[in-house]
Short mmCIF file of C-alpha atoms in Angstrom, two decimals:
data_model
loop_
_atom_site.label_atom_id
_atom_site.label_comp_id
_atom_site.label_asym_id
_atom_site.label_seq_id
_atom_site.Cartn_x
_atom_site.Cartn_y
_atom_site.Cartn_z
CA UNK A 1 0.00 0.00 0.00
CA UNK A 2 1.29 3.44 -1.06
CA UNK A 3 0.88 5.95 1.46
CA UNK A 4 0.54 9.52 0.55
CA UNK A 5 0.84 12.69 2.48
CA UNK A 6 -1.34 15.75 0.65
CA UNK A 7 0.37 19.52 1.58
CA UNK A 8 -3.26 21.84 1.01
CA UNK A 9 -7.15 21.03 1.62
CA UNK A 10 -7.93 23.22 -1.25
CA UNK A 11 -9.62 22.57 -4.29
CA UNK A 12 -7.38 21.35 -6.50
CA UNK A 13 -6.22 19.17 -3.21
CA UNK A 14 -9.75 17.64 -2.98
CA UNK A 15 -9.31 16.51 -6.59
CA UNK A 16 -6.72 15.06 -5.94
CA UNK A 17 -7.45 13.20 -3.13
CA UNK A 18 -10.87 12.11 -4.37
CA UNK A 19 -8.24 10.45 -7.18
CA UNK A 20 -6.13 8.94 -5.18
CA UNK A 21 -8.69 7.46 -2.81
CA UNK A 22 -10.34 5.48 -5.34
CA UNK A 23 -7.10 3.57 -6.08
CA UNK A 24 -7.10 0.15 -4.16
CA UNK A 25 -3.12 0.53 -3.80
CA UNK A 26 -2.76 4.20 -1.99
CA UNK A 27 -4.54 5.43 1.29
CA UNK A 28 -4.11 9.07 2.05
CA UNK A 29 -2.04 8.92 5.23
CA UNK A 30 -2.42 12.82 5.95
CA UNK A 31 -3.52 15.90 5.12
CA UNK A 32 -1.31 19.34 6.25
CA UNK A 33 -3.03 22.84 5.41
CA UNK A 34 -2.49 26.41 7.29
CA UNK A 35 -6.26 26.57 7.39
CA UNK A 36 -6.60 23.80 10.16
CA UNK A 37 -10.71 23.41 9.98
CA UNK A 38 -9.90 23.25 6.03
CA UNK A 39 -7.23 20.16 6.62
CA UNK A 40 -9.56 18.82 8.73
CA UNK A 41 -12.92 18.90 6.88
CA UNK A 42 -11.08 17.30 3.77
CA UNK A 43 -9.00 14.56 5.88
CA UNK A 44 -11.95 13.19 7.83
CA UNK A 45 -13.69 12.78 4.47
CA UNK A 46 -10.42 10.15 3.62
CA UNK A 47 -10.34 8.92 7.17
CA UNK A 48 -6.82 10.53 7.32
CA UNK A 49 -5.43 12.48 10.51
CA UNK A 50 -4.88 16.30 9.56
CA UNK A 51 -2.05 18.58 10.33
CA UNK A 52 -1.47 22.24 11.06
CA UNK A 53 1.31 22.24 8.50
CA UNK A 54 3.52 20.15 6.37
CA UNK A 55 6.63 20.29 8.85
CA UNK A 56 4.42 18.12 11.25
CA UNK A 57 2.74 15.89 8.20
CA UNK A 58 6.38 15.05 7.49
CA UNK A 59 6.86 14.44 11.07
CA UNK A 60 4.90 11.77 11.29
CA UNK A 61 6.78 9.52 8.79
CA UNK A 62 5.23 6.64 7.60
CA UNK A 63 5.29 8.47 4.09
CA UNK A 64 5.96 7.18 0.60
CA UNK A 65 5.57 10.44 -1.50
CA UNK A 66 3.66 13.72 -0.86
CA UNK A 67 1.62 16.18 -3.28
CA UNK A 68 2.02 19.62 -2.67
CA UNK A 69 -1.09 21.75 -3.67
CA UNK A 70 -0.56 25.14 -2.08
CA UNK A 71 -0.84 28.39 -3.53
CA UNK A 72 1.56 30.00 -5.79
CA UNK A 73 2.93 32.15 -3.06
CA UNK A 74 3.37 28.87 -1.11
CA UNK A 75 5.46 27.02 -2.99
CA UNK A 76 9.19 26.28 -2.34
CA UNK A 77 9.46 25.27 1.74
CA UNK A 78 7.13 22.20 1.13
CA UNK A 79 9.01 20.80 -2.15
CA UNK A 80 12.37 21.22 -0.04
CA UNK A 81 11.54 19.70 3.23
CA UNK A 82 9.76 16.77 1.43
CA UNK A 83 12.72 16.24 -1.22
CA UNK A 84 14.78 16.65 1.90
CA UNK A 85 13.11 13.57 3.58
CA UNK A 86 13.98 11.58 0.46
CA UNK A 87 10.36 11.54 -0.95
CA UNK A 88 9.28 11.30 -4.09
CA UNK A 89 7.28 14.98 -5.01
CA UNK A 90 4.23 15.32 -6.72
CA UNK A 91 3.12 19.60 -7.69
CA UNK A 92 0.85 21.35 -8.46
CA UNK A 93 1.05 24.13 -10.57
CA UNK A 94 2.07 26.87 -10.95
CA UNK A 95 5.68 25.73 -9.22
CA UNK A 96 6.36 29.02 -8.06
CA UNK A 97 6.12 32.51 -8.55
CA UNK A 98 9.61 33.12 -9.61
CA UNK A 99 12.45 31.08 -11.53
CA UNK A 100 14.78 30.67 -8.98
CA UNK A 101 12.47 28.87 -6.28
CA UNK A 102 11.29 26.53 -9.22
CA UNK A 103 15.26 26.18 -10.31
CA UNK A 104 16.20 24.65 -6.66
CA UNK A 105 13.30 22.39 -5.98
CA UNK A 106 14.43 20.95 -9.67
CA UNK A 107 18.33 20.76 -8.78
CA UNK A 108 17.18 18.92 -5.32
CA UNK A 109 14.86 16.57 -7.21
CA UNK A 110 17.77 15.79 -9.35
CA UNK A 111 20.47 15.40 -7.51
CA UNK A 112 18.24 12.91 -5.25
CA UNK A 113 17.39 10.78 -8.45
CA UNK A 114 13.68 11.16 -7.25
CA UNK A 115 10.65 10.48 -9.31
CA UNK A 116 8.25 13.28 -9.61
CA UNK A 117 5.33 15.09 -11.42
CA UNK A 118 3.49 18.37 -12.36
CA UNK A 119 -0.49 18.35 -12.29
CA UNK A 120 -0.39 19.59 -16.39
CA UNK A 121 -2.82 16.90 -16.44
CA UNK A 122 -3.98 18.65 -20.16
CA UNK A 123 -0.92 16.21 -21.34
CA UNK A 124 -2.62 12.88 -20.67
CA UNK A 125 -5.54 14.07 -22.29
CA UNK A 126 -7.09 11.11 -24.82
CA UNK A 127 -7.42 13.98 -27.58
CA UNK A 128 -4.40 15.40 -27.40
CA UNK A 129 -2.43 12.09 -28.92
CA UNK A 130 -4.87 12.12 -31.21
CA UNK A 131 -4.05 15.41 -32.23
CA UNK A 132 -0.40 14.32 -32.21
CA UNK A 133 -1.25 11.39 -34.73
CA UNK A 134 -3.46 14.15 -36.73
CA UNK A 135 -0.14 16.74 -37.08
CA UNK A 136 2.69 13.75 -37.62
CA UNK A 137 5.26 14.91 -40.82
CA UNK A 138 2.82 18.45 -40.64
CA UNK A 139 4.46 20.95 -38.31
CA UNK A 140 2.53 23.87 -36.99
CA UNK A 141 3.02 27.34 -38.77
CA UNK A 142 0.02 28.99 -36.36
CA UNK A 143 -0.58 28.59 -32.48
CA UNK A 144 -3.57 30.48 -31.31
CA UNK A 145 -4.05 30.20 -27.25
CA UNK A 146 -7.09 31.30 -25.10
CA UNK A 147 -7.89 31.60 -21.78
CA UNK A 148 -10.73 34.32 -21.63
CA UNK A 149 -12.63 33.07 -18.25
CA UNK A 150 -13.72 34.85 -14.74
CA UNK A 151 -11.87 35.55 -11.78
CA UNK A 152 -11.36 32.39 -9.51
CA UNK A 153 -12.92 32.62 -6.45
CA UNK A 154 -9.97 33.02 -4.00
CA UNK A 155 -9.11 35.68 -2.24
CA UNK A 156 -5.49 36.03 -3.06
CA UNK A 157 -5.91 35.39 -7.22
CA UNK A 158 -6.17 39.41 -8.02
CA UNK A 159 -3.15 40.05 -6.47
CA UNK A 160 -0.23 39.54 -8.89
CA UNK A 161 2.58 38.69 -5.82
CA UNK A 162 0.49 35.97 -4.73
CA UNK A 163 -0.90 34.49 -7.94
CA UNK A 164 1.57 35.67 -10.13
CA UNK A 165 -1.43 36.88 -12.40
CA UNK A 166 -3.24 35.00 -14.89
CA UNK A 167 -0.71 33.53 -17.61
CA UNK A 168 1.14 32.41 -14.47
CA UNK A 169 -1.67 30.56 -13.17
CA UNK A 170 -4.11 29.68 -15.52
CA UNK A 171 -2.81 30.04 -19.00
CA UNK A 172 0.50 27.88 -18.45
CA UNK A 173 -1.45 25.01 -19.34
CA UNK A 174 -1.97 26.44 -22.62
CA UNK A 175 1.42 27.21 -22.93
CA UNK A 176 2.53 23.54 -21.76
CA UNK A 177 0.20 21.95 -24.18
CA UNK A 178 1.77 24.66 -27.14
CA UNK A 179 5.11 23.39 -26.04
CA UNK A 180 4.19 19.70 -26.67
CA UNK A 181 2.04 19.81 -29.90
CA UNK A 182 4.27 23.46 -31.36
CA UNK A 183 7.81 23.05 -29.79
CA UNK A 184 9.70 25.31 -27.88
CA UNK A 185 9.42 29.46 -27.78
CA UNK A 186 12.22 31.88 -28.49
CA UNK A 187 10.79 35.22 -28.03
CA UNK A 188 7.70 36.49 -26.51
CA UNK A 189 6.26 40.10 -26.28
CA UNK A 190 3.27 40.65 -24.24
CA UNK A 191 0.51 43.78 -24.34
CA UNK A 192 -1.28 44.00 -21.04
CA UNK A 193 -4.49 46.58 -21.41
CA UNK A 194 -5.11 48.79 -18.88
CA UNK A 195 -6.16 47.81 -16.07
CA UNK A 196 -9.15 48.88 -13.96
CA UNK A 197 -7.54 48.52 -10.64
CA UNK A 198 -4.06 49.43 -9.84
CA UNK A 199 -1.66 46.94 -8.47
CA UNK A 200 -3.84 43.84 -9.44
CA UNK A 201 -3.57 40.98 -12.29
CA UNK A 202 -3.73 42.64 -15.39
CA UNK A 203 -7.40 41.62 -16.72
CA UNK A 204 -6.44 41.34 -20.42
CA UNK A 205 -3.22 40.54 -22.02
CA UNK A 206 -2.50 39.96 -26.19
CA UNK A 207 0.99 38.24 -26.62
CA UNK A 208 3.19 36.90 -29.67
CA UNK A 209 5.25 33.81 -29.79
CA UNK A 210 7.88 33.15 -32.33
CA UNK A 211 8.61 29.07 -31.90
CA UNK A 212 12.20 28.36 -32.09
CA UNK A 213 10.90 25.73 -35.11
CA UNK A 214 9.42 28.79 -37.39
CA UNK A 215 5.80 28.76 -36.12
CA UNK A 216 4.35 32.08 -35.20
CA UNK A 217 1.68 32.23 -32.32
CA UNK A 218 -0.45 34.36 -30.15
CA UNK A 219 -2.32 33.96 -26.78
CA UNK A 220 -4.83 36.33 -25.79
CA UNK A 221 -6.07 36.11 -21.72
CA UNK A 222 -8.50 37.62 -19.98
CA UNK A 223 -10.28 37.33 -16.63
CA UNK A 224 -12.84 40.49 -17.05
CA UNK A 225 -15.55 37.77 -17.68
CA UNK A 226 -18.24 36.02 -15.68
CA UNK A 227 -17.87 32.63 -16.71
CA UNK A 228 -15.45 30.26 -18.09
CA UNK A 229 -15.62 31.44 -22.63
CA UNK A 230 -13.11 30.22 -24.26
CA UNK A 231 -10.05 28.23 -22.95
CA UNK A 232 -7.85 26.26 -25.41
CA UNK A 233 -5.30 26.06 -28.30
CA UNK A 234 -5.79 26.20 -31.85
CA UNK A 235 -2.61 24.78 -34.33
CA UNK A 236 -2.52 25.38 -38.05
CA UNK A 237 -0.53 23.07 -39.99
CA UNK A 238 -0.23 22.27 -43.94
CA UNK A 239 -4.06 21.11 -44.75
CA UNK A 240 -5.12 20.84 -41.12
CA UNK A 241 -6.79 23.30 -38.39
CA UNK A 242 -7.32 21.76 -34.83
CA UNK A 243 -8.78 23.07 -31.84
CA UNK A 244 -7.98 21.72 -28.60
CA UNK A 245 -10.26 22.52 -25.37
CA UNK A 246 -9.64 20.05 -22.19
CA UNK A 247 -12.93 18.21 -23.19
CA UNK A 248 -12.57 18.31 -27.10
CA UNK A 249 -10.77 18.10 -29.85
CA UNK A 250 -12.74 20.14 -33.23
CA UNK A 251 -10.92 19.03 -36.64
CA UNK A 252 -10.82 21.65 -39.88
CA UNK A 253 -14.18 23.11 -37.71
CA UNK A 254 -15.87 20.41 -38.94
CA UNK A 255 -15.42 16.91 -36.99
CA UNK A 256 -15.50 16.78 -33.33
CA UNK A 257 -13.84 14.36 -31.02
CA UNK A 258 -14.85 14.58 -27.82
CA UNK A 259 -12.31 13.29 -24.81
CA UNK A 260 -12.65 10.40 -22.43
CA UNK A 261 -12.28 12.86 -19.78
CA UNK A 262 -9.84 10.49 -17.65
CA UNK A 263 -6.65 12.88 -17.85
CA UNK A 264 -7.02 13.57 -14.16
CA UNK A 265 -6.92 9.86 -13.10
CA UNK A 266 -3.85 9.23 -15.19
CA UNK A 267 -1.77 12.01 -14.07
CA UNK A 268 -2.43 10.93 -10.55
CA UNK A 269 -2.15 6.75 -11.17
CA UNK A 270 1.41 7.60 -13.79
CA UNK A 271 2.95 9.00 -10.92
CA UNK A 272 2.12 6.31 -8.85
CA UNK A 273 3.20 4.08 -10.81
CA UNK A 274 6.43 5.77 -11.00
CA UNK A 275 6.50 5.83 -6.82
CA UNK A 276 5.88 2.33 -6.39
CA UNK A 277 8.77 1.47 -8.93
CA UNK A 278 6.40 0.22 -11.88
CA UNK A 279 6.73 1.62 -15.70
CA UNK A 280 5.02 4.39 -15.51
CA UNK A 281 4.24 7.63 -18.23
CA UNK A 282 4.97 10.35 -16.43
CA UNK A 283 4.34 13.29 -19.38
CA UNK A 284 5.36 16.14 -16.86
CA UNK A 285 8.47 15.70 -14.69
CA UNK A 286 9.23 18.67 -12.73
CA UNK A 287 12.15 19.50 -15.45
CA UNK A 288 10.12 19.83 -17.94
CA UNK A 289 7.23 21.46 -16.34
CA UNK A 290 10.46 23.93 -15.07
CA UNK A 291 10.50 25.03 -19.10
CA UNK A 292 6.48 25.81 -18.85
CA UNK A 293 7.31 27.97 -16.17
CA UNK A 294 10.07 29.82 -17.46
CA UNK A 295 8.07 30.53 -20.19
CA UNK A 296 5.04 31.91 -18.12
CA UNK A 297 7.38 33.65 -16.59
CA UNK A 298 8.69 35.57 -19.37
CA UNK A 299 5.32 36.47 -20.52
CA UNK A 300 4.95 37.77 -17.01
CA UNK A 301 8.17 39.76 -17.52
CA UNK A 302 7.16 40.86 -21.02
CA UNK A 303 3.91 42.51 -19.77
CA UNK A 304 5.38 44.47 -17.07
CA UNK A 305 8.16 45.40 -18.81
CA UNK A 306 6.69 46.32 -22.14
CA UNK A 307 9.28 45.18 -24.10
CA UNK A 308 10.00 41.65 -26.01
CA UNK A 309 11.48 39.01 -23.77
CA UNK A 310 14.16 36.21 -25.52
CA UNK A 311 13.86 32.52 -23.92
CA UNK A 312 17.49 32.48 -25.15
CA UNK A 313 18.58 34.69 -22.34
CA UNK A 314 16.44 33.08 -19.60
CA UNK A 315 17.67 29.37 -20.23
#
């Protein structure tokens, strides 16, 4: 039996957890949030004991990996006292709000030879190797990413040094998903509008992406609306339009495949997999979720900078 320590009672936490549970070779052996009636209202439901924090989760031993789902101002201490234990590191994104942060927790994981994973769960997405099969011997010459939803109802999401603002937290999985079907980006310049409200997220944001392969690409964000419009990617190859939303895949606007909507079980059971020693897919190692981020990042940079950014100089 895998046992697995969960660092958050959010959401995304609850997801997980619900995951997790229903596999007959894992029990949830604890449950660590700063909110304690939060870590306890989700651990009872797993019949787990609940902690006040994630130095006394990892306290209690007993552990054979932990998922950290925290906030992206709350990243970094968990990933390095859990590495630091020697256990194998399951996060969510975004990894951090800054590179650095993101470039240690890598460095630890792989100096310790440790197997881990990113929640891009968009990656294991039935659709999306269909779309690979679709775009074989056609590379992409177009990348159009959306993310034009509301604001998320958590108190700390409008504030950019907690969330790190909207292609930070949201839109990376865009970005991940460009990266896999597109290929890697060289140079991205970023228009925020103006905003409302000073000193929160910017609300709307128009970027271009120039793909180290030749592809050009935009992504256009916004979170001005009150429900979720348009999130996705659209690819233009020779003879071929696509467009990819987490539930479907549209082909030349004409044939729709719609997904078997078990992404979020296989991101969880791949990296258990990987845990418990078995072959396993893991899509997103922390590495390579590490070039997501830098790339979210330099959006990031890009928009408050108002100037292009080059990947070149941030690798």
């Amino acid at each position: 039996m895998t046992r697995v320590g969960i660092v958050g009672a959010g959401n995304v936490a609850a997801r997980h957890a619900d995951v997790l549970s229903g596999f007959p070779d894992v029990t949830i052996a604890g449950i660590a949030d700063t909110d304690p009636h939060r870590a306890e209202a989700l651990a009872s439901k797993h019949g787990s004991p609940a902690y006040g924090g994630h130095a006394d989760l990892l306290s209690a031993g007993g552990l054979d990996a932990v998922y950290v789902c925290v906030p992206p101002f709350a990243h970094g201490n968990p990933e390095l006292d859990v590495l630091s234990c020697n256990l194998p590191l399951f996060v969510e994104k975004p990894l951090s709000l800054d590179l650095k942060t993101a470039e240690n927790i890598a460095s630890e994981i792989e100096r310790r030879s440790l197997p881990s994973a990113v929640g891009h769960h968009w990656r294991y997405l039935d659709i999306v190797r269909q779309a690979q099969d679709l775009l074989a011997g056609r590379p992409v010459r177009l990348a159009l990413g959306h993310w034009l939803d509301k604001v998320p109802p958590v108190a700390w999401w409008l504030n950019p040094d907690m969330s790190g603002g909207q292609i930070v937290e949201q839109a990376v999985h865009v970005l991940d998903l460009a990266r896999l079907l597109v290929g890697e980006i060289s140079m991205v310049h970023a228009v925020p509008a103006e905003n409302p409200v000073d000193g929160e997220v910017d609300r709307a944001t128009a970027a271009v992406l120039r793909f180290t392969g030749g592809a050009a690409g935009l992504l256009a964000t916004s979170c001005l609306l009150s429900h979720k419009h348009r999130v996705g990617l659209e690819v233009c190859a020779e003879g071929i339009a696509l467009e990819l939303s987490e539930t479907r895949l549209l082909v030349d606007g004409e044939r729709v495949i719609e997904d078997d909507g078990q992404a979020k079980v296989r991101v969880d059971r791949e990296f258990i997999n990987a845990v418990q020693g078995k072959q396993a897919d893991v899509r997103v190692p922390y590495g390579e979720a590490l070039r997501t981020h830098r790339l979210a990042l330099a959006l990031a940079r890009s928009a408050a900078e108002r100037k292009p950014v080059m990947l070149d100089d941030d690798q």
